[in-house]
Amino acid sequence: MTIRLYDTGARQIRDFTPLVPGCVSIYLCGATVQAAPHIGHIRSGLNFDIMRRWFEYRGYDVTFIRNVTDIDDKIIAKSADQGRPWWSIGYENERAFNSGYDVLGCLPPSYEPRATGHITEMIEMMRGLIERGHAYAADGNVYFDVRSFPGYLELSNQDLDDLRQPSGEGETGKRDPRDFAMWKAAKPGEPSWETPWGRGRPGWHLECSAMAHKYLGPAFDIHGGGLDLIFPHHENEIAQAKGYGDEFARYWVHNAWVTMSGEKMSKSLGNSVLVSEMVKHWRPIVLRYYLGTPHYRSMIEYSEEALREAESAFARIEGFVQRVTEKAGKTVAAADEVPPAFAEAMDDDLGVPQALAIVHTAVRQGNSALAADDKETAVARLAEVRAMLGVLGLDPLDPHWAGESDRGADLHGVVDTLVRLVLEQRESARARKDWATADAIRDQLQQTGLVVEDGASGPRWTLGPR
């Protein structure tokens, strides 16, 4: 068994070999809490949740760090616009992110450090970089000298002579316009901390280098994040960490975006879809299926139609789980192991689409077994399906989803009573062989969004895809 991952730095799929046998260390760039999360933000958390689950299934002890950037230019700007403390905005949105991760079934990280809780570590890293000749102080700012680090831009595969480094307001005293700020001098009315070079606040890139070092040490296995972070964020993290003397990450894994009309979903484009709003209209488990089942390196073009297709696909899986559970008369435990073809797909750069095809094949086989009244085979397929869905965080029988309310769940008992009355009329029509009336009743129910299935124990109804 060898797990293989696409390494952005190597620009190829590589066999994964952990630094410490049996252990995996992962650092994921988490939320910048300037606003509530949209589904593009949460996709990254979902993709790496699946990665973590697969490593754990394969027997690894996983340490998973997902940071919170709770101080940056946008948070400060919103603080000024809204007349609220910066920390109030940050904490409110941090809770919104955690709620989004939780409602979509992401396991909590091993540690979730906030940037503002690690100023001491950042100062220590800056001091070391200045001593090593990789950084310098100017006008209360501290900059990284990019020409001092020969490996700069290897991750993003750029030419330094063509580089246009993003700069912020007040970044004065640079020796080279391509140098980037690790520490920003204090401005009146803005949050600041005391350092040997004057009061100020951290730059975004420094935060992650310092926190990764703090929680995972000078070398760790995997650094993750969205494609948009490759430059400048991850490139600058590498320069700082390696300039400080760390080996840093050995594999770089990046997830693709959720797009709308071909553009990356973002708050600035005004095309975001907030998680808090989405879960009012779509079941969270369906939203997880939609965001988590495409390959992590594939773009997802958001559309209502695509969500409806995901809902329909998951309904087929869930319907099978429910039917076998009813047939067995008890909850069928997940199998101890997933099918070999599923494992092979997941080992190959987390091939979730190929793995999901194995799930649907097992569902079809199980449905055929049910139709043939082969309870033993149906139960065996369900055990496999539950094992596979568990790895993907999509097992509808998992306790996490037990309290999930389906559309109209609060009225389920009332609806069930009304539907049963209509089904009794249909059964009466069938008993007198009035097939036209029976079919008309079934079709009318389907038009309302209900699916009627006839079984040995009588008809049953479920909510179909919207």
Tab-separated table of C-alpha atoms in Angstrom:
chain	number	residue	atom	x	y	z
A	1	MET	CA	0.000	0.000	0.000
A	2	THR	CA	1.438	3.367	-1.101
A	3	ILE	CA	-0.498	6.601	-1.071
A	4	ARG	CA	0.456	8.938	-3.913
A	5	LEU	CA	-0.140	12.692	-3.990
A	6	TYR	CA	0.301	15.445	-6.546
A	7	ASP	CA	3.107	17.662	-5.227
A	8	THR	CA	2.841	21.217	-6.573
A	9	GLY	CA	6.548	21.801	-6.003
A	10	ALA	CA	7.573	18.719	-8.000
A	11	ARG	CA	4.732	19.253	-10.505
A	12	GLN	CA	4.011	15.533	-10.504
A	13	ILE	CA	2.365	12.771	-8.496
A	14	ARG	CA	4.786	11.346	-5.924
A	15	ASP	CA	4.746	8.369	-3.592
A	16	PHE	CA	4.042	9.588	-0.081
A	17	THR	CA	6.717	8.709	2.467
A	18	PRO	CA	6.148	10.190	5.940
A	19	LEU	CA	8.929	11.759	7.947
A	20	VAL	CA	7.961	9.605	10.914
A	21	PRO	CA	6.753	6.068	10.074
A	22	GLY	CA	3.081	5.677	10.899
A	23	CYS	CA	2.515	9.399	11.397
A	24	VAL	CA	1.357	12.227	9.109
A	25	SER	CA	1.695	15.934	9.861
A	26	ILE	CA	-0.484	18.357	7.877
A	27	TYR	CA	-0.642	22.156	7.946
A	28	LEU	CA	-3.607	23.708	6.160
A	29	CYS	CA	-3.977	27.443	5.603
A	30	GLY	CA	-7.319	28.105	7.206
A	31	ALA	CA	-9.672	31.035	7.372
A	32	THR	CA	-8.902	34.722	7.166
A	33	VAL	CA	-11.854	35.760	9.280
A	34	GLN	CA	-12.829	39.041	7.658
A	35	ALA	CA	-16.246	37.706	6.582
A	36	ALA	CA	-18.495	34.673	6.916
A	37	PRO	CA	-17.538	31.693	4.727
A	38	HIS	CA	-18.907	30.912	1.298
A	39	ILE	CA	-18.812	27.421	-0.161
A	40	GLY	CA	-15.531	28.174	-1.951
A	41	HIS	CA	-13.850	28.743	1.424
A	42	ILE	CA	-15.252	25.547	2.888
A	43	ARG	CA	-14.258	23.386	-0.076
A	44	SER	CA	-10.614	23.448	1.023
A	45	GLY	CA	-11.550	22.276	4.509
A	46	LEU	CA	-13.645	19.456	3.013
A	47	ASN	CA	-10.917	18.282	0.642
A	48	PHE	CA	-8.341	18.068	3.408
A	49	ASP	CA	-10.869	16.467	5.757
A	50	ILE	CA	-11.181	13.637	3.224
A	51	MET	CA	-7.383	13.434	2.964
A	52	ARG	CA	-7.113	13.199	6.726
A	53	ARG	CA	-9.826	10.537	6.923
A	54	TRP	CA	-8.066	8.464	4.284
A	55	PHE	CA	-4.711	8.631	6.065
A	56	GLU	CA	-6.438	7.593	9.292
A	57	TYR	CA	-8.193	4.724	7.532
A	58	ARG	CA	-4.785	3.593	6.273
A	59	GLY	CA	-3.617	3.453	9.886
A	60	TYR	CA	-1.670	6.694	10.199
A	61	ASP	CA	-1.676	8.880	13.299
A	62	VAL	CA	-2.544	12.288	11.854
A	63	THR	CA	-1.680	15.673	13.340
A	64	PHE	CA	-3.781	18.222	11.484
A	65	ILE	CA	-3.211	21.960	11.967
A	66	ARG	CA	-5.635	24.489	10.492
A	67	ASN	CA	-4.814	28.068	11.418
A	68	VAL	CA	-6.974	31.168	11.809
A	69	THR	CA	-5.725	34.486	10.423
A	70	ASP	CA	-7.456	36.869	12.810
A	71	ILE	CA	-5.543	40.053	11.941
A	72	ASP	CA	-5.026	41.478	8.461
A	73	ASP	CA	-5.688	44.563	6.328
A	74	LYS	CA	-9.273	43.595	5.445
A	75	ILE	CA	-10.258	42.936	9.060
A	76	ILE	CA	-8.794	46.288	10.099
A	77	ALA	CA	-10.595	48.074	7.228
A	78	LYS	CA	-13.925	46.505	8.242
A	79	SER	CA	-13.296	47.508	11.831
A	80	ALA	CA	-12.940	51.134	10.753
A	81	ASP	CA	-15.973	51.002	8.445
A	82	GLN	CA	-18.258	49.359	10.998
A	83	GLY	CA	-16.956	51.096	14.098
A	84	ARG	CA	-16.401	47.734	15.784
A	85	PRO	CA	-13.283	46.283	17.430
A	86	TRP	CA	-11.182	44.219	15.010
A	87	TRP	CA	-11.207	41.268	17.383
A	88	SER	CA	-15.019	41.308	17.509
A	89	ILE	CA	-15.243	40.989	13.719
A	90	GLY	CA	-12.606	38.285	13.687
A	91	TYR	CA	-14.175	36.189	16.415
A	92	GLU	CA	-17.674	36.442	14.957
A	93	ASN	CA	-16.462	35.170	11.597
A	94	GLU	CA	-14.209	32.529	13.165
A	95	ARG	CA	-17.308	31.068	14.788
A	96	ALA	CA	-19.112	31.210	11.435
A	97	PHE	CA	-16.278	29.264	9.793
A	98	ASN	CA	-16.242	26.641	12.532
A	99	SER	CA	-20.015	26.320	12.229
A	100	GLY	CA	-19.605	25.814	8.468
A	101	TYR	CA	-16.936	23.157	8.904
A	102	ASP	CA	-19.030	21.388	11.521
A	103	VAL	CA	-22.352	21.443	9.683
A	104	LEU	CA	-20.665	19.833	6.654
A	105	GLY	CA	-19.123	17.098	8.753
A	106	CYS	CA	-15.451	18.127	8.909
A	107	LEU	CA	-13.526	16.594	11.802
A	108	PRO	CA	-12.064	19.227	14.143
A	109	PRO	CA	-8.347	19.910	13.657
A	110	SER	CA	-5.784	18.637	16.136
A	111	TYR	CA	-4.971	22.287	16.881
A	112	GLU	CA	-6.420	25.514	15.486
A	113	PRO	CA	-4.004	28.328	16.359
A	114	ARG	CA	-4.837	32.008	15.941
A	115	ALA	CA	-2.223	34.316	14.481
A	116	THR	CA	-2.521	36.871	17.297
A	117	GLY	CA	-1.694	34.194	19.837
A	118	HIS	CA	1.773	33.656	18.319
A	119	ILE	CA	3.388	37.075	18.164
A	120	THR	CA	6.284	35.857	20.325
A	121	GLU	CA	7.094	33.088	17.824
A	122	MET	CA	6.923	35.582	14.948
A	123	ILE	CA	9.347	37.960	16.655
A	124	GLU	CA	11.741	35.080	17.253
A	125	MET	CA	11.588	34.058	13.598
A	126	MET	CA	12.197	37.632	12.406
A	127	ARG	CA	15.167	37.972	14.748
A	128	GLY	CA	16.672	34.776	13.357
A	129	LEU	CA	16.134	35.876	9.746
A	130	ILE	CA	17.755	39.264	10.373
A	131	GLU	CA	20.741	37.562	12.007
A	132	ARG	CA	21.076	35.246	8.996
A	133	GLY	CA	20.985	38.131	6.531
A	134	HIS	CA	17.610	37.251	5.042
A	135	ALA	CA	15.629	40.143	6.510
A	136	TYR	CA	16.052	43.790	7.507
A	137	ALA	CA	14.168	46.475	9.429
A	138	ALA	CA	13.211	49.806	7.875
A	139	ASP	CA	10.852	52.531	9.112
A	140	GLY	CA	9.346	50.187	11.686
A	141	ASN	CA	8.684	47.507	9.059
A	142	VAL	CA	10.591	44.251	8.686
A	143	TYR	CA	11.119	42.932	5.154
A	144	PHE	CA	12.372	39.683	3.692
A	145	ASP	CA	15.202	40.151	1.195
A	146	VAL	CA	14.089	37.868	-1.640
A	147	ARG	CA	17.463	37.992	-3.411
A	148	SER	CA	19.091	36.488	-0.319
A	149	PHE	CA	17.199	33.216	-0.803
A	150	PRO	CA	18.229	31.340	-3.980
A	151	GLY	CA	15.222	29.008	-3.955
A	152	TYR	CA	12.686	31.819	-4.076
A	153	LEU	CA	9.838	31.245	-6.590
A	154	GLU	CA	10.605	27.551	-7.181
A	155	LEU	CA	7.128	26.535	-5.986
A	156	SER	CA	5.310	28.898	-8.358
A	157	ASN	CA	7.909	28.455	-11.104
A	158	GLN	CA	8.372	32.182	-11.754
A	159	ASP	CA	11.322	34.333	-12.796
A	160	LEU	CA	12.437	36.837	-10.174
A	161	ASP	CA	13.232	39.446	-12.814
A	162	ASP	CA	9.581	39.364	-13.941
A	163	LEU	CA	8.121	39.416	-10.445
A	164	ARG	CA	5.604	42.010	-9.346
A	165	GLN	CA	5.344	41.597	-5.586
A	166	PRO	CA	2.076	42.847	-4.044
A	167	SER	CA	2.711	45.731	-1.641
A	168	GLY	CA	0.524	47.362	0.956
A	169	GLU	CA	0.106	50.941	2.081
A	170	GLY	CA	2.880	52.202	4.332
A	171	GLU	CA	5.468	49.646	3.208
A	172	THR	CA	8.311	52.155	3.016
A	173	GLY	CA	12.056	51.606	3.203
A	174	LYS	CA	12.294	48.581	0.920
A	175	ARG	CA	15.692	47.910	-0.608
A	176	ASP	CA	14.010	46.134	-3.501
A	177	PRO	CA	10.328	46.523	-4.513
A	178	ARG	CA	10.066	42.729	-4.697
A	179	ASP	CA	10.903	42.272	-1.011
A	180	PHE	CA	7.851	41.422	1.067
A	181	ALA	CA	6.718	42.613	4.491
A	182	MET	CA	6.906	40.267	7.447
A	183	TRP	CA	6.027	42.984	9.944
A	184	LYS	CA	4.125	46.226	9.326
A	185	ALA	CA	4.757	49.412	11.287
A	186	ALA	CA	1.910	50.596	13.482
A	187	LYS	CA	-0.548	53.177	12.181
A	188	PRO	CA	-2.665	55.415	14.435
A	189	GLY	CA	-5.735	53.641	15.733
A	190	GLU	CA	-4.708	50.217	14.439
A	191	PRO	CA	-3.881	47.169	16.583
A	192	SER	CA	-0.189	46.758	17.285
A	193	TRP	CA	2.321	44.801	19.362
A	194	GLU	CA	5.717	45.771	20.692
A	195	THR	CA	8.844	44.395	18.995
A	196	PRO	CA	12.571	45.247	19.001
A	197	TRP	CA	11.913	47.191	15.767
A	198	GLY	CA	8.938	49.187	17.032
A	199	ARG	CA	5.230	48.630	17.438
A	200	GLY	CA	3.374	47.009	14.588
A	201	ARG	CA	1.483	43.968	13.449
A	202	PRO	CA	2.372	40.790	11.574
A	203	GLY	CA	2.282	40.254	7.855
A	204	TRP	CA	0.121	37.393	6.625
A	205	HIS	CA	2.987	35.216	5.391
A	206	LEU	CA	4.963	35.349	8.639
A	207	GLU	CA	2.006	34.074	10.640
A	208	CYS	CA	1.866	30.673	8.939
A	209	SER	CA	5.641	30.089	8.916
A	210	ALA	CA	5.779	30.737	12.656
A	211	MET	CA	2.725	28.650	13.538
A	212	ALA	CA	3.772	25.694	11.381
A	213	HIS	CA	7.159	25.727	13.157
A	214	LYS	CA	5.475	25.977	16.554
A	215	TYR	CA	3.100	23.036	16.116
A	216	LEU	CA	4.862	20.757	13.624
A	217	GLY	CA	8.530	21.578	14.131
A	218	PRO	CA	11.215	22.418	11.571
A	219	ALA	CA	10.021	19.718	9.136
A	220	PHE	CA	6.604	18.239	8.445
A	221	ASP	CA	4.867	16.214	5.774
A	222	ILE	CA	2.157	18.148	3.948
A	223	HIS	CA	1.279	21.805	3.519
A	224	GLY	CA	-2.132	22.446	1.957
A	225	GLY	CA	-4.292	25.257	0.700
A	226	GLY	CA	-6.085	26.669	-2.311
A	227	LEU	CA	-4.429	27.248	-5.676
A	228	ASP	CA	-4.617	31.005	-5.147
A	229	LEU	CA	-2.207	30.722	-2.211
A	230	ILE	CA	0.739	29.340	-4.198
A	231	PHE	CA	1.934	32.891	-4.807
A	232	PRO	CA	2.604	34.998	-2.911
A	233	HIS	CA	1.579	33.319	0.325
A	234	HIS	CA	3.115	29.868	0.125
A	235	GLU	CA	6.148	31.068	-1.781
A	236	ASN	CA	6.847	33.586	0.955
A	237	GLU	CA	6.205	31.042	3.711
A	238	ILE	CA	8.889	28.821	2.195
A	239	ALA	CA	11.411	31.663	1.985
A	240	GLN	CA	10.896	32.619	5.619
A	241	ALA	CA	10.904	29.084	7.012
A	242	LYS	CA	13.883	27.846	5.029
A	243	GLY	CA	15.749	31.089	5.560
A	244	TYR	CA	15.223	30.516	9.276
A	245	GLY	CA	16.738	27.040	8.934
A	246	ASP	CA	13.646	24.837	8.720
A	247	GLU	CA	13.222	22.105	6.140
A	248	PHE	CA	9.509	23.020	6.217
A	249	ALA	CA	6.940	21.074	4.154
A	250	ARG	CA	7.973	18.067	2.087
A	251	TYR	CA	4.792	17.928	-0.022
A	252	TRP	CA	2.651	20.809	-1.285
A	253	VAL	CA	-0.988	19.944	-2.018
A	254	HIS	CA	-3.391	22.503	-3.481
A	255	ASN	CA	-7.130	22.265	-4.067
A	256	ALA	CA	-8.910	23.968	-6.950
A	257	TRP	CA	-11.631	26.598	-6.633
A	258	VAL	CA	-15.369	26.798	-6.752
A	259	THR	CA	-16.173	29.109	-9.662
A	260	MET	CA	-19.200	31.029	-10.875
A	261	SER	CA	-19.359	31.965	-14.564
A	262	GLY	CA	-15.746	30.881	-14.837
A	263	GLU	CA	-14.484	33.200	-12.092
A	264	LYS	CA	-13.130	32.192	-8.692
A	265	MET	CA	-15.800	32.556	-6.038
A	266	SER	CA	-14.797	35.439	-3.779
A	267	LYS	CA	-16.282	38.165	-1.635
A	268	SER	CA	-14.636	40.858	-3.754
A	269	LEU	CA	-16.430	39.634	-6.893
A	270	GLY	CA	-19.737	39.676	-5.084
A	271	ASN	CA	-20.544	36.177	-6.297
A	272	SER	CA	-20.180	34.222	-3.114
A	273	VAL	CA	-22.734	31.782	-1.749
A	274	LEU	CA	-22.639	31.750	2.034
A	275	VAL	CA	-22.638	28.365	3.762
A	276	SER	CA	-25.139	29.652	6.326
A	277	GLU	CA	-27.610	30.408	3.525
A	278	MET	CA	-26.917	27.296	1.470
A	279	VAL	CA	-27.766	24.929	4.328
A	280	LYS	CA	-31.185	26.569	4.648
A	281	HIS	CA	-32.063	25.320	1.171
A	282	TRP	CA	-29.942	22.175	0.800
A	283	ARG	CA	-29.293	19.354	3.204
A	284	PRO	CA	-25.735	19.679	4.590
A	285	ILE	CA	-24.890	16.088	3.645
A	286	VAL	CA	-25.920	16.844	0.041
A	287	LEU	CA	-23.773	19.986	0.059
A	288	ARG	CA	-20.843	17.913	1.313
A	289	TYR	CA	-21.451	15.413	-1.494
A	290	TYR	CA	-21.497	18.249	-4.035
A	291	LEU	CA	-18.292	19.907	-2.788
A	292	GLY	CA	-16.350	16.839	-1.696
A	293	THR	CA	-16.843	14.297	-4.463
A	294	PRO	CA	-15.177	16.048	-7.450
A	295	HIS	CA	-11.408	15.548	-7.546
A	296	TYR	CA	-9.722	18.069	-5.268
A	297	ARG	CA	-7.627	19.411	-8.174
A	298	SER	CA	-10.685	19.942	-10.408
A	299	MET	CA	-12.595	23.215	-10.576
A	300	ILE	CA	-16.248	23.125	-9.529
A	301	GLU	CA	-18.508	25.399	-11.553
A	302	TYR	CA	-21.352	26.333	-9.223
A	303	SER	CA	-24.901	25.977	-10.480
A	304	GLU	CA	-28.291	25.034	-9.069
A	305	GLU	CA	-28.524	22.294	-11.697
A	306	ALA	CA	-25.253	20.714	-10.541
A	307	LEU	CA	-26.502	20.761	-6.958
A	308	ARG	CA	-29.745	19.078	-7.989
A	309	GLU	CA	-27.751	16.384	-9.777
A	310	ALA	CA	-25.683	15.848	-6.624
A	311	GLU	CA	-28.869	15.646	-4.571
A	312	SER	CA	-30.331	13.053	-6.930
A	313	ALA	CA	-27.127	10.979	-6.913
A	314	PHE	CA	-26.927	10.984	-3.139
A	315	ALA	CA	-30.629	10.155	-2.868
A	316	ARG	CA	-29.956	6.902	-4.746
A	317	ILE	CA	-27.260	5.977	-2.223
A	318	GLU	CA	-29.319	7.023	0.780
A	319	GLY	CA	-32.408	5.238	-0.495
A	320	PHE	CA	-30.446	1.984	-0.751
A	321	VAL	CA	-29.108	2.407	2.793
A	322	GLN	CA	-32.618	2.972	4.112
A	323	ARG	CA	-34.164	0.045	2.221
A	324	VAL	CA	-31.564	-2.482	3.372
A	325	THR	CA	-31.740	-1.211	6.944
A	326	GLU	CA	-35.510	-1.715	6.896
A	327	LYS	CA	-35.120	-5.146	5.310
A	328	ALA	CA	-32.490	-6.234	7.835
A	329	GLY	CA	-34.535	-4.915	10.725
A	330	LYS	CA	-31.430	-3.455	12.313
A	331	THR	CA	-28.520	-1.129	11.612
A	332	VAL	CA	-25.920	-2.881	9.468
A	333	ALA	CA	-22.389	-2.130	10.685
A	334	ALA	CA	-19.783	-0.845	8.247
A	335	ALA	CA	-17.342	-3.408	6.901
A	336	ASP	CA	-13.887	-3.447	8.429
A	337	GLU	CA	-12.292	-2.778	5.045
A	338	VAL	CA	-13.321	-0.928	1.918
A	339	PRO	CA	-13.308	-2.811	-1.415
A	340	PRO	CA	-9.830	-3.023	-3.031
A	341	ALA	CA	-10.876	-0.955	-6.064
A	342	PHE	CA	-12.057	1.852	-3.782
A	343	ALA	CA	-8.768	1.783	-1.874
A	344	GLU	CA	-6.782	1.790	-5.105
A	345	ALA	CA	-8.619	4.900	-6.294
A	346	MET	CA	-8.114	6.743	-3.003
A	347	ASP	CA	-4.432	5.811	-2.843
A	348	ASP	CA	-3.973	7.375	-6.281
A	349	ASP	CA	-3.955	11.088	-5.405
A	350	LEU	CA	-7.257	10.846	-3.528
A	351	GLY	CA	-9.234	9.800	-6.605
A	352	VAL	CA	-12.642	10.418	-5.057
A	353	PRO	CA	-14.594	10.383	-8.376
A	354	GLN	CA	-13.227	6.924	-9.208
A	355	ALA	CA	-13.827	5.775	-5.627
A	356	LEU	CA	-17.398	7.079	-5.775
A	357	ALA	CA	-18.018	5.000	-8.889
A	358	ILE	CA	-17.267	1.927	-6.757
A	359	VAL	CA	-19.848	3.135	-4.227
A	360	HIS	CA	-22.521	3.459	-6.914
A	361	THR	CA	-21.642	0.031	-8.349
A	362	ALA	CA	-22.115	-1.522	-4.899
A	363	VAL	CA	-25.441	0.307	-4.556
A	364	ARG	CA	-26.650	-1.058	-7.903
A	365	GLN	CA	-25.596	-4.581	-6.930
A	366	GLY	CA	-27.341	-4.190	-3.602
A	367	ASN	CA	-30.540	-2.963	-5.227
A	368	SER	CA	-30.482	-5.963	-7.575
A	369	ALA	CA	-30.085	-8.225	-4.559
A	370	LEU	CA	-33.071	-6.551	-2.892
A	371	ALA	CA	-35.160	-7.048	-6.020
A	372	ALA	CA	-34.219	-10.746	-5.948
A	373	ASP	CA	-35.015	-10.902	-2.217
A	374	ASP	CA	-31.358	-11.810	-1.559
A	375	LYS	CA	-31.085	-10.266	1.886
A	376	GLU	CA	-27.605	-11.649	2.615
A	377	THR	CA	-26.019	-10.071	-0.468
A	378	ALA	CA	-27.867	-6.780	0.086
A	379	VAL	CA	-26.583	-6.584	3.659
A	380	ALA	CA	-23.021	-7.362	2.512
A	381	ARG	CA	-23.176	-4.570	-0.078
A	382	LEU	CA	-24.533	-2.150	2.524
A	383	ALA	CA	-21.652	-2.958	4.874
A	384	GLU	CA	-19.212	-2.112	2.064
A	385	VAL	CA	-21.106	1.044	1.135
A	386	ARG	CA	-21.077	2.269	4.729
A	387	ALA	CA	-17.324	1.656	4.973
A	388	MET	CA	-16.704	3.670	1.795
A	389	LEU	CA	-19.081	6.458	2.725
A	390	GLY	CA	-17.451	6.672	6.147
A	391	VAL	CA	-14.110	7.494	4.549
A	392	LEU	CA	-15.798	10.273	2.558
A	393	GLY	CA	-17.711	11.577	5.568
A	394	LEU	CA	-21.009	10.766	3.829
A	395	ASP	CA	-22.452	7.840	5.773
A	396	PRO	CA	-26.092	8.846	6.402
A	397	LEU	CA	-26.165	6.521	9.434
A	398	ASP	CA	-23.190	8.243	11.071
A	399	PRO	CA	-24.189	9.921	14.364
A	400	HIS	CA	-23.094	13.296	12.963
A	401	TRP	CA	-25.962	13.247	10.478
A	402	ALA	CA	-28.481	11.667	12.847
A	403	GLY	CA	-29.923	15.015	13.875
A	404	GLU	CA	-29.928	16.458	10.372
A	405	SER	CA	-33.348	17.711	9.410
A	406	ASP	CA	-34.466	16.944	5.906
A	407	ARG	CA	-36.661	19.349	3.990
A	408	GLY	CA	-39.828	19.668	6.049
A	409	ALA	CA	-38.581	17.226	8.671
A	410	ASP	CA	-40.474	19.012	11.421
A	411	LEU	CA	-43.669	18.161	9.536
A	412	HIS	CA	-42.624	14.638	8.597
A	413	GLY	CA	-45.217	12.969	10.816
A	414	VAL	CA	-48.056	15.101	9.435
A	415	VAL	CA	-46.926	14.564	5.823
A	416	ASP	CA	-46.557	10.830	6.409
A	417	THR	CA	-50.129	10.581	7.685
A	418	LEU	CA	-51.495	12.483	4.692
A	419	VAL	CA	-49.453	10.485	2.193
A	420	ARG	CA	-50.554	7.233	3.807
A	421	LEU	CA	-54.193	8.239	3.283
A	422	VAL	CA	-53.526	8.821	-0.412
A	423	LEU	CA	-51.581	5.559	-0.687
A	424	GLU	CA	-54.496	3.679	0.869
A	425	GLN	CA	-56.685	5.033	-1.940
A	426	ARG	CA	-54.068	3.847	-4.428
A	427	GLU	CA	-53.971	0.399	-2.831
A	428	SER	CA	-57.754	0.205	-3.028
A	429	ALA	CA	-57.550	1.048	-6.739
A	430	ARG	CA	-54.904	-1.641	-7.241
A	431	ALA	CA	-57.021	-4.175	-5.336
A	432	ARG	CA	-59.906	-3.647	-7.736
A	433	LYS	CA	-57.430	-3.661	-10.650
A	434	ASP	CA	-58.102	-0.039	-11.512
A	435	TRP	CA	-54.558	0.426	-12.761
A	436	ALA	CA	-55.244	3.775	-14.423
A	437	THR	CA	-56.360	5.361	-11.139
A	438	ALA	CA	-53.467	3.763	-9.197
A	439	ASP	CA	-50.920	5.048	-11.699
A	440	ALA	CA	-52.520	8.509	-11.736
A	441	ILE	CA	-52.241	8.755	-7.925
A	442	ARG	CA	-48.603	7.689	-8.060
A	443	ASP	CA	-47.834	10.206	-10.816
A	444	GLN	CA	-49.550	13.026	-8.926
A	445	LEU	CA	-47.489	12.243	-5.847
A	446	GLN	CA	-44.306	12.286	-7.922
A	447	GLN	CA	-45.215	15.697	-9.287
A	448	THR	CA	-45.240	16.996	-5.713
A	449	GLY	CA	-41.720	15.671	-5.166
A	450	LEU	CA	-42.603	12.324	-3.581
A	451	VAL	CA	-41.320	9.000	-4.914
A	452	VAL	CA	-43.476	5.929	-4.302
A	453	GLU	CA	-41.860	2.486	-4.345
A	454	ASP	CA	-43.828	-0.758	-4.116
A	455	GLY	CA	-42.276	-3.506	-1.998
A	456	ALA	CA	-43.179	-6.797	-0.397
A	457	SER	CA	-44.227	-4.994	2.790
A	458	GLY	CA	-46.301	-2.447	0.876
A	459	PRO	CA	-45.657	0.970	-0.650
A	460	ARG	CA	-43.136	3.380	0.859
A	461	TRP	CA	-42.542	7.040	0.007
A	462	THR	CA	-39.484	9.215	0.032
A	463	LEU	CA	-38.664	12.759	-0.998
A	464	GLY	CA	-37.264	12.753	-4.502
A	465	PRO	CA	-34.788	15.237	-5.968
A	466	ARG	CA	-36.148	18.734	-6.148
